[in-house]
Short mmCIF file of C-alpha atoms in Angstrom, two decimals:
data_model
loop_
_atom_site.label_atom_id
_atom_site.label_comp_id
_atom_site.label_asym_id
_atom_site.label_seq_id
_atom_site.Cartn_x
_atom_site.Cartn_y
_atom_site.Cartn_z
CA MET A 17 -118.39 95.42 142.29
CA LYS A 18 -115.71 93.59 140.05
CA GLU A 19 -115.69 89.83 140.22
CA LEU A 20 -112.48 88.52 141.16
CA ILE A 21 -113.40 84.97 141.36
CA ALA A 22 -116.58 83.31 139.87
CA ALA A 23 -117.31 79.66 139.99
CA ARG A 24 -120.46 78.78 138.54
CA GLY A 25 -121.74 75.30 139.00
CA LEU A 26 -118.54 73.68 139.80
CA ARG A 27 -118.17 70.08 139.76
CA LYS A 28 -115.62 67.48 140.38
CA SER A 29 -116.06 63.79 140.22
CA PHE A 30 -113.12 61.06 140.83
CA GLY A 31 -115.02 58.11 139.19
CA SER A 32 -118.44 57.52 140.82
CA PHE A 33 -117.17 59.87 143.94
CA GLU A 34 -118.37 63.09 143.78
CA ALA A 35 -115.84 65.46 145.53
CA VAL A 36 -117.45 68.55 144.92
CA ARG A 37 -121.11 68.84 143.80
CA GLY A 38 -122.28 71.95 142.17
CA ILE A 39 -120.29 75.18 143.61
CA ASP A 40 -121.46 78.71 142.99
CA LEU A 41 -118.81 81.18 144.10
CA ILE A 42 -118.57 84.95 143.51
CA VAL A 43 -115.87 86.89 145.32
CA PRO A 44 -115.60 90.54 144.52
CA ALA A 45 -112.12 92.51 144.31
CA GLY A 46 -111.12 93.33 147.95
CA GLN A 47 -112.95 90.68 149.53
CA VAL A 48 -111.16 87.92 151.70
CA LEU A 49 -112.55 84.34 151.45
CA GLY A 50 -111.65 81.45 153.80
CA PHE A 51 -112.77 77.68 153.16
CA LEU A 52 -113.76 76.13 156.48
CA GLY A 53 -114.82 72.17 156.65
CA PRO A 54 -113.79 68.98 157.73
CA ASN A 55 -111.20 66.47 155.95
CA GLY A 56 -112.82 65.63 152.73
CA ALA A 57 -115.44 68.33 152.40
CA GLY A 58 -113.87 69.53 148.93
CA LYS A 59 -111.85 72.56 150.08
CA SER A 60 -108.39 71.56 148.80
CA THR A 61 -110.44 70.52 145.46
CA THR A 62 -112.08 73.21 145.08
CA MET A 63 -109.03 75.52 145.34
CA ARG A 64 -107.01 73.26 142.71
CA MET A 65 -109.86 74.00 140.25
CA LEU A 66 -109.97 77.57 141.12
CA THR A 67 -106.18 77.63 140.27
CA GLY A 68 -106.39 75.65 137.28
CA PHE A 69 -104.45 73.09 138.95
CA LEU A 70 -107.34 70.49 138.62
CA GLU A 71 -109.94 70.55 135.64
CA PRO A 72 -113.35 70.54 136.88
CA THR A 73 -115.81 67.75 135.85
CA ALA A 74 -118.42 70.54 135.30
CA GLY A 75 -118.57 74.37 135.71
CA THR A 76 -116.71 77.43 135.11
CA VAL A 77 -114.11 79.30 136.38
CA THR A 78 -113.42 83.31 135.93
CA LEU A 79 -110.43 85.01 137.26
CA ASP A 80 -110.72 88.65 136.91
CA GLY A 81 -113.20 88.20 134.19
CA ILE A 82 -110.87 86.03 132.13
CA PRO A 83 -112.23 82.37 131.61
CA LEU A 84 -109.88 79.71 133.13
CA ALA A 85 -110.72 77.18 130.52
CA ASP A 86 -110.56 79.35 127.65
CA GLU A 87 -107.42 81.63 128.62
CA PRO A 88 -105.53 79.88 131.26
CA ILE A 89 -102.21 81.34 131.01
CA ALA A 90 -103.91 84.90 130.91
CA ALA A 91 -106.24 83.88 133.85
CA LYS A 92 -103.44 82.34 136.15
CA ARG A 93 -101.48 85.59 135.75
CA THR A 94 -104.20 87.43 137.70
CA PHE A 95 -104.24 84.97 140.71
CA GLY A 96 -101.71 83.77 143.51
CA TYR A 97 -101.98 80.64 144.90
CA LEU A 98 -99.39 79.71 148.04
CA PRO A 99 -100.65 75.81 148.44
CA GLU A 100 -99.66 73.93 151.87
CA GLY A 101 -97.24 71.76 149.54
CA ALA A 102 -95.71 72.37 146.06
CA PRO A 103 -98.27 70.34 143.91
CA ALA A 104 -95.48 69.19 141.59
CA TYR A 105 -92.30 69.75 143.22
CA GLY A 106 -92.44 68.65 146.82
CA ASP A 107 -88.77 68.27 147.08
CA MET A 108 -88.20 71.91 146.82
CA ARG A 109 -87.61 74.21 149.76
CA VAL A 110 -90.12 77.27 149.82
CA GLU A 111 -87.64 79.74 148.49
CA GLU A 112 -86.53 77.38 145.59
CA PHE A 113 -90.17 77.09 144.85
CA LEU A 114 -91.06 80.80 144.81
CA ASN A 115 -88.11 81.52 142.63
CA PHE A 116 -89.55 78.64 140.03
CA VAL A 117 -92.93 80.15 140.00
CA ALA A 118 -91.52 83.62 139.51
CA ARG A 119 -89.44 82.44 136.39
CA ALA A 120 -92.12 80.71 135.12
CA ARG A 121 -94.04 83.87 135.24
CA GLY A 122 -91.66 85.69 133.57
CA TYR A 123 -89.65 87.76 136.12
CA VAL A 124 -85.90 87.64 136.17
CA GLY A 125 -83.06 88.95 137.71
CA ALA A 126 -83.67 91.70 140.50
CA ASP A 127 -87.23 91.65 139.61
CA ALA A 128 -87.44 87.90 140.53
CA ARG A 129 -85.40 88.24 143.46
CA SER A 130 -87.73 91.30 145.07
CA ARG A 131 -91.02 89.56 144.45
CA VAL A 132 -89.56 86.46 146.26
CA ASP A 133 -88.32 88.45 148.98
CA ARG A 134 -91.37 90.42 149.46
CA SER A 135 -93.60 87.32 149.38
CA ILE A 136 -91.22 85.73 151.89
CA GLU A 137 -91.55 88.76 154.13
CA ARG A 138 -95.39 89.06 153.84
CA LEU A 139 -96.07 85.44 154.47
CA HIS A 140 -93.43 85.47 157.52
CA LEU A 141 -91.82 82.52 155.77
CA GLU A 142 -88.10 83.46 156.65
CA PRO A 143 -87.56 80.40 158.59
CA TYR A 144 -88.33 77.99 155.61
#
């Protein structure tokens, strides 16, 4: 089966603190994955590395077969990440952030509007 997400030997250290210690993860296309664990377990750090928001200290990530480190733009185009809070734009409302992401991915006009509206509807974000 096709590997949609693959992480091999993924590690992240902040100074002497090792936040993520050698994750090996394969997510086949069509699978649903959830990260469960207590605060400080490395869930958010792992997601940030898998999506290219944070560079790993060691290890590799491929998204749909595309190496994230070598081809970050192409790899990120295959993967959507909706964080709890916008990583760089905390003052944006949900719809503003989705419009920003749509434009950054090259969608304009009615196509961008349609994609944003569909995301808001699918994720039940209308009140936000």
